[in-house]
Amino acid sequence: MSDARPKVLRAWAVAAFLIGGVLLLGPMVRAQSCDPTYCGLRWRMIGPFRAGRVNAVSGVVGQPETFYFGSVGGGVWKTNNAGRTWKPVFDSQSAASIGAIGVAASDPNTVYVGTGEADMRDSIQFGDGMYKSTDAGKTWKHIGLENTRQIGRVIVDPKNPNVVFVAALGHAYGPGPDRGVYRSRDGGATWQKVLFRNDDVGAIDLNFDPANSQIVYATMWNVRRPPWFIYAPANGPGGGIFKSTDGGTTWKEIDEGIPVEGRGRIGISVSPSNRNRIYAVVDAFVVDQEHPDDPQKIKKLGGLFRSDDAGATWAKISSDERVWGRGWYFEKVTADPKNADTVYVMNTSVYRSTDAGKTWTAIKGDPTGDDFHQLWIYPDDPKRMVLASDQGAIVSVDGAETWSSWYNQPTAQIYHVGPDYRFPYWVTGAQQDSGAVGSPSRSRHSEISNRDWEGLCSGGESGYTAPDPLHPEILFGGTVSRCNVVTGETKNVSPERGDDQIVYRHDWTQPLVFSPADPRALYFGNQFLYKTTNGGESWTQISQDMTREEPGVPQNLNAAAAADAPKEKRRGVIYTIAPSPLRAPTIWIGTDDGLIHLTNDDGKTWQNVTPPSMSSWTKVVMIAASHFDVNEAYAAFERHQLEDYEPHILRTRDAGKTWTEITSGLPGGVYMQTVKADPQRRGLLFAGTERAVFVSFDDGEHWKSLQLNLPPASMRDLAIHGDDLIVATHGRGFWVLDDLTPLRQMSDEMSNAAVYLFRPTDAINLPPGGDNGTPMPRDEPLAENPPLGALIDYYLKTNAMGPVTLEILAPSGETIRRYSSEDKFPPVDPDKLNFPPYWARTSEPLPATPGMHRWIWDLRPTPQQRPARGGGGGGGGDRGVSAVLPGTYTVKLTAGGKSYTQPLVVKMDPRAK
C-alpha cells in the first residue's frame, strides 16, 4: 500500500461507516415522531457487538444462505450470507421482544413474527401480538393478537402461506383468556382460538405432520411468575401434548406415558423422515414439601420421550438431566430432516443423539454454559442450520463442525449504565448472559469495532457497575467486587462477606451507587443499606430491613405460584438508591415491594415517605434526587407483575410529604424503567419506558418523545455524563446522544423564533481517529465515533428565504470558515476511483429546511481548493490543514436577511502535554 493511500482512507472512514454501517448493523432507524425543535439530534450506537439472547430462528426454504433471528429484546434480524453479517429488519415496529418466527415454505417472501419472548425469565419482556411481512422483511403489518403478551411458536402451513398457527403462552404474571393455540386461514386477517384449556394454561410449542398439514401437534403449559424475585417460575396443572387431525378445529390429548406429576414445559418435534416418530423433551419434577431446599429430595421425572405411533403412546428414552434439566428455560427439540434416529436437544449445550434419543453428545457449548434454544435445520441439506442461544444466533453449513460468529450482533441486554471518569469516557454495564462490558464513547481508531469494547472484571451479568470517581481505573460491581480495569486485579469487598448468620435477599440486580455529593461514599443495598468510604475495605450498615414486613400475595397469582413462595414473610429488597447531589447525608431509597424511605442524617434515622396509594409489590425501579432542591425527588415505579402495565412517575417537592403523578404525554400500557434529572437545567427530565425514551422540559408536567432514531427496546437506564445522554437498552446495547446542549436551551423564545442559533458547548481539539494502516473491512461490525470538532445547532421555523450561511470568526473577527446552503459539490465519479465507491465521502450543503439542524465544524480554516474528493461540508474537512488555536471564536448564522451570533470556546485536548 502506498504512503498516500492510508491518508485517503482515514479521511473518509466516517463516511464509509455511514454507508457500510447501515448495510451491516442498521444503526439508522426510521425517525419517530418528535418535536421539530430538536429533531436534528441523533442517537449513536456504541456497541458492544457481543450478542444477547435469541429464542427464535428460521431459515428460508429455497434460499440456503438466508436466515432470520428474533432477539428477545432487539427485534428481528436477517442475513443473506449465512451469518457473516446481520441486518435489523424490524426497527420500524413498536415491539422489540421476539418470541417466534415462521417463514412460509411455499412463499419465502411471507414471514410471520410473534412478539414477546416465552422463556419466562424474571426479566421477561412483553410483546404486542403478531406481525406479517410479504416482502421478505422489508415492510411489516401488525395482524392482531395484541393481548397474548408472550408467544412461544409460530408455524406456517408448508403448502399454504395463509394458514398459520400461533402458540400463545399468554401473560407471565396473571391469568387471562388470550392464550392457547390460535389459527388463521386468511394470512392473519382473522384469528380463531382453536385450543384453549383455561385462563392459566397457555401454548408453548407446535409442529405439523410432515406429510399432512391437517395433522397438528401442540404442547400446553401452565406457568406463572410471582412479583418477588425467584429464579424459576411455578408450574401448575393442565399442560400436556395435544393433536388435531382436522387442521386444528378439534384436539385430543395424547400424552399417555408422559408424567403428569410436576409436569412443566414440553418441547415437541415430529421427524420429517418418519411421520410416526415424535420426540418430546419434558420438564417434570416434584419438590419435597418437607425439605424444599434439599435438591437430593427432588423427584425428577422429566426426560426425553419418544413416540413411534404418532403420539398414541410415549416411552421415556433418556433420563439424562443434561437434556431436560432447568426445563422451564429450555425444552426445545429438533429432529433431523433426513434421519429419523438423529435428534438435537438444546440446553446449556447443544446435544445430539444418533440412536433415537438413547445417548447424547454435546456438540456446541463451553464450560460456562452458553444456554441454547431453538434449532432450525434446512430440510434439503441437514448440514445447514441456524441456532438460537443466550449469546445470539449462529449459522453452520457443515453439520455443526463450525459456526458463524455471535460477535456481530449488537443486541446486548444491559441492565444499568455507569460511565467512568476517563477521557474519553467509557460506558460500563452488566450484560445479561455474558458478563459486565465496557465500550469507549470514542475510539482512537476511525470507528468503534470489536477491537475496542472489553469484558469487565466486575459487575457480572446483571449487577450494577460503579466506576470510582476518584480513581478512573477502579470499577466496583455486583454484590460487591472491586477491580482494576487496566490490570484485571479483582477483590471481593462485599458487605455480605464473612457473615453466615444473616440470609441476604437479592433481586436479579441490586443497586450500587456512588454519592454525587461525596465521591468517596459508595452505597450498596440488599434488604439493608450499606456504606463504605474506603473502597469496600469496611462497610457500615446504615439501615434496618427496609422492606415490607408482610407484603402478602397478590391476587393475580395462581395457587401453584402462591405455594411456591419463600417461607419468610419478608421477600422484598432495596431496588434503587439515590444519594442527594446537594447534601451528602440525604439519601432516598425505594424497594421492589413498594416502599420509599428518606434519611437526612446518613441513615441514623429514616422516614417512611411512601405515597399512600402505593401498594405491596409495586417496584420502585428508580429514584432521582434533584440537583437544585434537597427536598425534591422523582420516583419511577412499575406494576406489570401485578398486571398493571401503565407508566408511573411521581414527583415530590416537600421531602416526600406529598407526591404528584407526572405522566402526561407518556403512552399508556407501557411501564417505566427509569427517570433521571439533568444536573444543569432545572426541570429537564429524561425517562425510559419498556419501549422508548422521553424528555420533559417542565419538571414532568408534560413529556415528549426523545426516541429520534433509537430502535424500540427496553430502556433500562439513563445516565448524563457531561453534555452527553447515555441509554442502556435491554436488547440493543449502549447508545449515546452526543451533546444535549440544545435540550438545555429549549425555551418559549426559542420555539417561537423564526431563526434560532443555540450556544454551542465548548469544543475540544482532539486528534482524529486512525487505523495506523489498513482500515477495518466494511463487513465487520462497526459503530461511529462522535463527531470530531464543534457541534453547531440551529433552528429554522420555515424554509429560509434566500441562502443560509454559517461563518466561523476568529478571535480577531476575521472569517476563517464559511458554509452556505447554496454550496455546490461535484458528485463522486465511481469510474474514476481506485477503490470501491462506498469509501467515498459525499458532501451536502448547509440545510435550509424547517427544523433543527446540527452542523460540524472540524476546527480548521477553509482548506485550499483541490480536485473533488467530496468537500468538507458538515465535518470532515481536510486533515492536511492545521487546527485552529485554543480561544473564543464566534459562530455567525445568517438566514432571512438577519444574522445571529454565539460564542464558541475551543480548548486543547486535556491529555496534551
Coordinates of C-alpha atoms in Angstrom, one line a residue, residues 177-550:
P177 CA -58.2 -15.7 28.1
D178 CA -55.7 -14.6 25.5
R179 CA -53.7 -17.8 25.5
G180 CA -53.7 -21.1 23.8
V181 CA -53.4 -22.1 20.1
Y182 CA -54.6 -19.6 17.5
R183 CA -55.2 -20.3 13.8
S184 CA -55.6 -18.1 10.8
R185 CA -56.7 -19.2 7.4
D186 CA -56.5 -15.8 5.7
G187 CA -52.9 -14.8 6.4
G188 CA -53.7 -13.2 9.8
A189 CA -56.7 -11.1 8.7
T190 CA -58.8 -13.0 11.3
W191 CA -57.9 -15.4 14.1
Q192 CA -59.7 -18.3 15.8
K193 CA -58.7 -19.6 19.2
V194 CA -58.7 -23.4 18.4
L195 CA -57.2 -24.9 21.5
F196 CA -57.9 -23.4 25.0
R197 CA -57.8 -25.1 28.4
N198 CA -58.4 -22.3 30.8
D199 CA -57.1 -18.8 31.8
D200 CA -54.0 -20.3 33.4
V201 CA -52.8 -22.7 30.6
G202 CA -51.0 -21.4 27.5
A203 CA -49.5 -23.0 24.5
I204 CA -45.7 -23.2 24.1
D205 CA -44.9 -25.4 21.0
L206 CA -46.3 -26.5 17.7
N207 CA -45.5 -29.0 14.9
F208 CA -47.0 -30.2 11.7
D209 CA -47.2 -33.7 10.5
P210 CA -44.6 -33.7 7.6
A211 CA -46.9 -35.4 5.1
N212 CA -50.3 -33.9 6.1
S213 CA -50.6 -30.4 7.4
Q214 CA -54.1 -31.2 8.6
I215 CA -52.4 -33.0 11.5
V216 CA -51.0 -30.6 14.0
Y217 CA -49.3 -31.2 17.4
A218 CA -49.3 -28.7 20.2
T219 CA -47.9 -28.6 23.8
M220 CA -49.6 -26.6 26.6
W221 CA -48.0 -25.2 29.7
N222 CA -49.4 -23.7 33.0
V223 CA -46.7 -21.4 34.3
R224 CA -46.7 -18.2 36.4
R225 CA -44.2 -15.8 37.8
P226 CA -44.6 -14.0 41.2
P227 CA -43.7 -10.3 41.8
W228 CA -40.9 -11.2 44.2
F229 CA -37.6 -12.5 42.9
I230 CA -37.4 -16.2 42.4
Y231 CA -35.2 -17.9 39.9
A232 CA -37.7 -20.5 38.4
P233 CA -41.3 -19.9 37.7
A234 CA -44.1 -22.1 39.1
N235 CA -45.7 -24.9 37.1
G236 CA -49.4 -25.6 37.5
P237 CA -51.7 -28.4 36.3
G238 CA -53.3 -28.6 32.8
G239 CA -50.4 -28.8 30.5
G240 CA -49.7 -31.7 28.1
I241 CA -49.4 -32.8 24.4
F242 CA -52.4 -32.4 22.0
K243 CA -53.1 -33.5 18.5
S244 CA -55.5 -32.3 15.8
T245 CA -56.3 -34.3 12.7
D246 CA -58.7 -31.8 11.1
G247 CA -56.4 -28.7 10.7
G248 CA -56.8 -27.5 14.2
T249 CA -60.6 -27.5 14.6
T250 CA -60.7 -30.2 17.2
W251 CA -58.0 -31.6 19.5
K252 CA -57.3 -34.7 21.6
E253 CA -54.8 -35.0 24.4
I254 CA -52.2 -37.6 23.5
D255 CA -49.7 -37.8 26.4
E256 CA -50.1 -41.4 27.7
G257 CA -46.8 -42.2 29.2
I258 CA -45.8 -38.6 29.9
P259 CA -45.6 -37.9 33.6
V260 CA -48.4 -35.9 35.0
E261 CA -47.0 -35.1 38.4
G262 CA -44.9 -32.0 38.3
R263 CA -45.4 -31.5 34.6
G264 CA -44.0 -28.3 33.1
R265 CA -42.7 -27.2 29.8
I266 CA -42.7 -29.6 26.9
G267 CA -41.0 -29.3 23.5
I268 CA -42.0 -31.4 20.6
S269 CA -40.6 -32.4 17.2
V270 CA -42.0 -34.7 14.5
S271 CA -39.4 -36.4 12.4
P272 CA -39.7 -35.2 8.8
S273 CA -38.5 -38.6 7.5
N274 CA -40.8 -40.7 9.7
R275 CA -44.2 -39.1 10.4
N276 CA -44.9 -41.6 13.2
R277 CA -41.8 -40.7 15.1
I278 CA -42.2 -37.8 17.6
Y279 CA -39.7 -36.6 20.1
A280 CA -40.7 -34.7 23.2
V281 CA -38.4 -33.2 25.8
V282 CA -40.3 -32.9 29.1
D283 CA -39.8 -30.9 32.2
A284 CA -41.3 -32.7 35.2
F285 CA -40.2 -32.7 38.9
V286 CA -41.7 -32.6 42.3
V287 CA -40.1 -30.7 45.3
D288 CA -40.3 -32.4 48.7
Q289 CA -42.6 -30.0 50.6
E290 CA -41.0 -31.0 53.9
H291 CA -37.5 -30.4 52.6
P292 CA -38.0 -27.8 49.8
D293 CA -34.4 -26.6 49.8
D294 CA -32.8 -30.1 49.6
P295 CA -32.0 -30.9 45.9
Q296 CA -31.4 -34.5 46.8
K297 CA -35.1 -34.9 47.7
I298 CA -36.5 -33.6 44.4
K299 CA -38.4 -36.2 42.5
K300 CA -37.0 -36.0 38.9
L301 CA -39.5 -37.3 36.4
G302 CA -38.5 -35.5 33.2
G303 CA -36.5 -36.6 30.2
L304 CA -36.5 -37.3 26.5
F305 CA -39.6 -39.2 25.4
R306 CA -40.4 -40.8 22.1
S307 CA -43.5 -41.9 20.3
D308 CA -43.3 -44.3 17.3
D309 CA -47.1 -44.4 16.8
A310 CA -47.8 -40.7 16.0
G311 CA -48.4 -39.8 19.7
A312 CA -50.7 -42.7 20.7
T313 CA -48.2 -43.8 23.3
W314 CA -44.9 -42.5 24.7
A315 CA -41.8 -44.0 26.3
K316 CA -39.0 -42.4 28.2
I317 CA -35.9 -42.9 26.2
S318 CA -33.5 -40.9 28.3
S319 CA -33.4 -39.5 31.8
D320 CA -30.2 -37.7 31.2
E321 CA -30.6 -34.4 33.1
R322 CA -28.3 -32.6 30.7
V323 CA -31.0 -32.6 28.1
W324 CA -34.0 -31.7 30.2
G325 CA -32.8 -30.0 33.4
R326 CA -33.9 -26.4 34.1
G327 CA -36.7 -27.2 31.7
W328 CA -38.7 -24.0 32.2
Y329 CA -35.9 -22.2 30.3
F330 CA -35.1 -24.8 27.6
E331 CA -37.1 -27.9 26.4
K332 CA -36.7 -27.4 22.7
V333 CA -36.0 -30.4 20.5
T334 CA -35.4 -30.7 16.7
A335 CA -35.5 -33.9 14.6
D336 CA -33.1 -34.2 11.7
P337 CA -35.0 -33.8 8.4
K338 CA -33.3 -36.8 6.7
N339 CA -32.5 -39.3 9.5
A340 CA -35.2 -40.2 12.0
D341 CA -32.7 -41.5 14.5
T342 CA -30.8 -38.2 14.7
V343 CA -32.3 -35.6 17.0
Y344 CA -31.0 -32.5 18.8
V345 CA -31.9 -31.0 22.2
M346 CA -30.8 -27.5 23.3
N347 CA -29.9 -26.9 26.9
T348 CA -26.7 -25.5 28.5
S349 CA -25.0 -27.1 25.4
V350 CA -26.4 -28.5 22.2
Y351 CA -26.8 -32.2 22.4
R352 CA -27.1 -34.6 19.5
S353 CA -28.3 -38.2 19.6
T354 CA -27.8 -40.6 16.6
D355 CA -29.6 -43.5 18.2
A356 CA -33.1 -42.1 18.5
G357 CA -32.5 -40.4 21.9
K358 CA -30.8 -43.1 23.9
T359 CA -27.4 -41.5 24.2
W360 CA -26.3 -37.9 23.9
T361 CA -23.1 -36.0 22.9
A362 CA -22.5 -32.3 23.4
I363 CA -21.6 -30.7 20.0
K364 CA -21.8 -27.0 20.8
G365 CA -21.2 -25.2 24.1
D366 CA -18.5 -24.4 26.6
P367 CA -17.8 -25.0 30.4
T368 CA -19.6 -21.7 31.3
G369 CA -22.9 -22.9 29.9
D370 CA -23.8 -20.8 26.9
D371 CA -27.5 -21.8 27.0
F372 CA -29.1 -22.7 23.7
H373 CA -32.6 -22.6 22.5
Q374 CA -34.2 -23.1 19.1
L375 CA -32.5 -25.0 16.2
W376 CA -33.8 -24.8 12.6
I377 CA -32.3 -27.3 10.1
Y378 CA -32.5 -26.8 6.3
P379 CA -34.8 -29.5 5.0
D380 CA -32.8 -30.4 1.9
D381 CA -29.4 -30.2 3.5
P382 CA -29.2 -31.1 7.2
K383 CA -25.7 -29.7 7.4
R384 CA -27.1 -26.2 7.1
M385 CA -28.7 -24.9 10.4
V386 CA -29.3 -21.8 12.4
L387 CA -29.1 -21.9 16.2
A388 CA -30.5 -19.6 18.9
S389 CA -28.6 -19.1 22.1
D390 CA -28.2 -16.7 25.0
Q391 CA -25.2 -15.3 23.1
G392 CA -27.1 -14.7 19.8
A393 CA -27.7 -16.5 16.6
I394 CA -25.2 -18.6 14.7
V395 CA -25.2 -20.5 11.5
S396 CA -23.4 -23.7 10.5
V397 CA -23.1 -25.0 6.9
D398 CA -21.0 -28.1 7.8
G399 CA -23.2 -30.0 10.2
A400 CA -22.2 -28.2 13.4
E401 CA -18.5 -28.6 12.9
T402 CA -18.0 -24.8 12.7
W403 CA -20.3 -21.9 13.3
S404 CA -20.6 -18.2 12.3
S405 CA -19.8 -15.6 14.9
W406 CA -22.1 -14.1 17.6
Y407 CA -19.8 -11.2 17.9
N408 CA -21.5 -9.3 15.0
Q409 CA -24.9 -8.6 16.6
P410 CA -25.3 -5.5 18.8
T411 CA -28.2 -6.9 20.7
A412 CA -26.7 -6.9 24.3
Q413 CA -29.2 -6.8 27.1
I414 CA -27.8 -4.2 29.5
Y415 CA -29.3 -3.6 33.0
H416 CA -27.7 -0.3 34.1
V417 CA -25.2 2.2 32.8
G418 CA -22.2 3.6 34.6
P419 CA -20.0 6.0 32.6
D420 CA -16.5 6.2 34.0
Y421 CA -14.2 9.1 34.6
R422 CA -11.5 8.5 31.9
F423 CA -11.1 10.8 28.9
P424 CA -12.7 10.0 26.6
Y425 CA -15.0 8.2 28.9
W426 CA -16.0 4.6 28.8
V427 CA -19.6 3.3 29.2
T428 CA -19.9 0.3 31.5
G429 CA -22.8 -2.0 32.4
A430 CA -23.8 -5.6 33.1
Q431 CA -24.8 -7.7 30.0
Q432 CA -27.3 -10.4 30.6
D433 CA -25.9 -13.9 30.0
S434 CA -22.4 -12.7 29.2
G435 CA -21.0 -10.5 32.0
A436 CA -20.1 -6.9 32.5
V437 CA -18.9 -5.0 29.5
G438 CA -17.3 -1.6 28.7
S439 CA -17.3 0.3 25.5
P440 CA -15.4 3.6 24.8
S441 CA -17.5 6.6 23.9
R442 CA -14.8 7.4 21.4
S443 CA -12.2 5.0 19.9
R444 CA -8.7 6.0 19.0
H445 CA -9.5 4.2 15.7
S446 CA -11.5 5.5 12.9
E447 CA -14.6 3.9 14.3
I448 CA -15.6 1.7 17.3
S449 CA -15.2 -2.0 16.5
N450 CA -14.6 -5.4 18.2
R451 CA -11.0 -4.3 19.0
D452 CA -12.4 -1.6 21.3
W453 CA -15.0 -2.9 23.7
E454 CA -14.0 -5.2 26.6
G455 CA -15.5 -7.6 29.0
L456 CA -15.1 -6.1 32.5
C457 CA -13.8 -7.6 35.7
S458 CA -16.7 -6.5 38.0
G459 CA -20.4 -6.4 37.6
G460 CA -21.4 -9.9 36.5
E461 CA -24.3 -10.4 34.1
S462 CA -26.9 -8.5 36.0
G463 CA -25.5 -6.2 38.7
Y464 CA -24.7 -2.5 38.7
T465 CA -21.3 -1.2 37.7
A466 CA -20.0 1.8 39.6
P467 CA -16.8 3.5 38.3
D468 CA -14.8 5.2 41.0
P469 CA -15.0 9.0 40.6
L470 CA -11.5 9.5 42.2
H471 CA -9.7 6.6 40.6
P472 CA -10.7 6.1 36.9
E473 CA -9.1 2.7 36.7
I474 CA -11.2 1.3 39.5
L475 CA -14.6 -0.3 39.0
F476 CA -17.0 -1.7 41.5
G477 CA -19.8 -4.1 40.6
G478 CA -22.2 -6.8 41.6
T479 CA -22.6 -7.5 45.3
V480 CA -19.7 -6.2 45.6
S481 CA -16.3 -6.7 44.0
R482 CA -13.6 -4.1 43.2
C483 CA -11.3 -4.4 40.2
N484 CA -8.7 -2.6 38.3
V485 CA -9.9 -2.4 34.6
V486 CA -6.3 -1.9 33.5
T487 CA -4.6 -4.8 35.3
G488 CA -7.6 -7.0 35.9
E489 CA -6.8 -7.4 39.6
T490 CA -10.1 -8.2 41.4
K491 CA -11.1 -8.4 45.1
N492 CA -14.3 -9.4 46.9
V493 CA -15.2 -6.4 49.0
S494 CA -18.9 -7.3 49.6
P495 CA -20.5 -6.2 52.9
E496 CA -22.1 -9.6 53.0
R497 CA -18.8 -11.5 53.2
G498 CA -17.9 -13.3 56.3
D499 CA -21.4 -13.3 57.9
D500 CA -23.2 -16.6 57.7
Q501 CA -25.8 -15.7 60.3
I502 CA -27.9 -13.5 58.1
V503 CA -29.8 -14.6 55.0
Y504 CA -29.3 -11.8 52.5
R505 CA -32.0 -11.3 50.0
H506 CA -31.4 -10.3 46.4
D507 CA -33.3 -9.4 43.2
W508 CA -31.6 -10.2 39.9
T509 CA -29.9 -6.8 40.1
Q510 CA -29.0 -4.9 43.3
P511 CA -28.2 -1.2 43.5
L512 CA -24.6 0.0 43.9
V513 CA -24.0 3.8 43.5
F514 CA -21.5 6.5 44.5
S515 CA -22.7 9.6 46.1
P516 CA -22.6 12.6 43.7
A517 CA -22.0 14.9 46.8
D518 CA -19.2 12.8 48.3
P519 CA -17.1 10.8 45.7
R520 CA -15.7 8.6 48.5
A521 CA -19.0 7.3 49.6
L522 CA -20.3 4.1 47.9
Y523 CA -23.7 2.6 48.8
F524 CA -25.0 -0.9 48.3
G525 CA -28.4 -2.4 49.1
N526 CA -29.9 -5.8 49.7
Q527 CA -32.7 -5.7 52.3
F528 CA -30.3 -3.4 54.2
L529 CA -28.4 -0.3 53.1
Y530 CA -24.6 -0.2 53.5
K531 CA -22.0 2.5 53.1
T532 CA -18.2 2.4 52.6
T533 CA -15.8 5.3 52.3
N534 CA -12.6 3.2 51.9
G535 CA -13.2 1.3 48.7
G536 CA -15.1 -1.6 50.4
E537 CA -12.4 -2.5 52.9
S538 CA -15.0 -1.9 55.6
W539 CA -18.7 -1.2 55.5
T540 CA -21.3 0.3 57.8
Q541 CA -24.9 -0.9 57.8
I542 CA -26.9 2.3 57.9
S543 CA -30.4 0.9 57.9
Q544 CA -32.6 -1.8 59.3
D545 CA -34.5 -4.1 56.9
M546 CA -36.3 -1.5 54.8
T547 CA -38.8 -3.8 53.1
R548 CA -42.5 -4.5 54.0
E549 CA -42.9 -6.8 56.9
E550 CA -45.9 -8.6 55.4

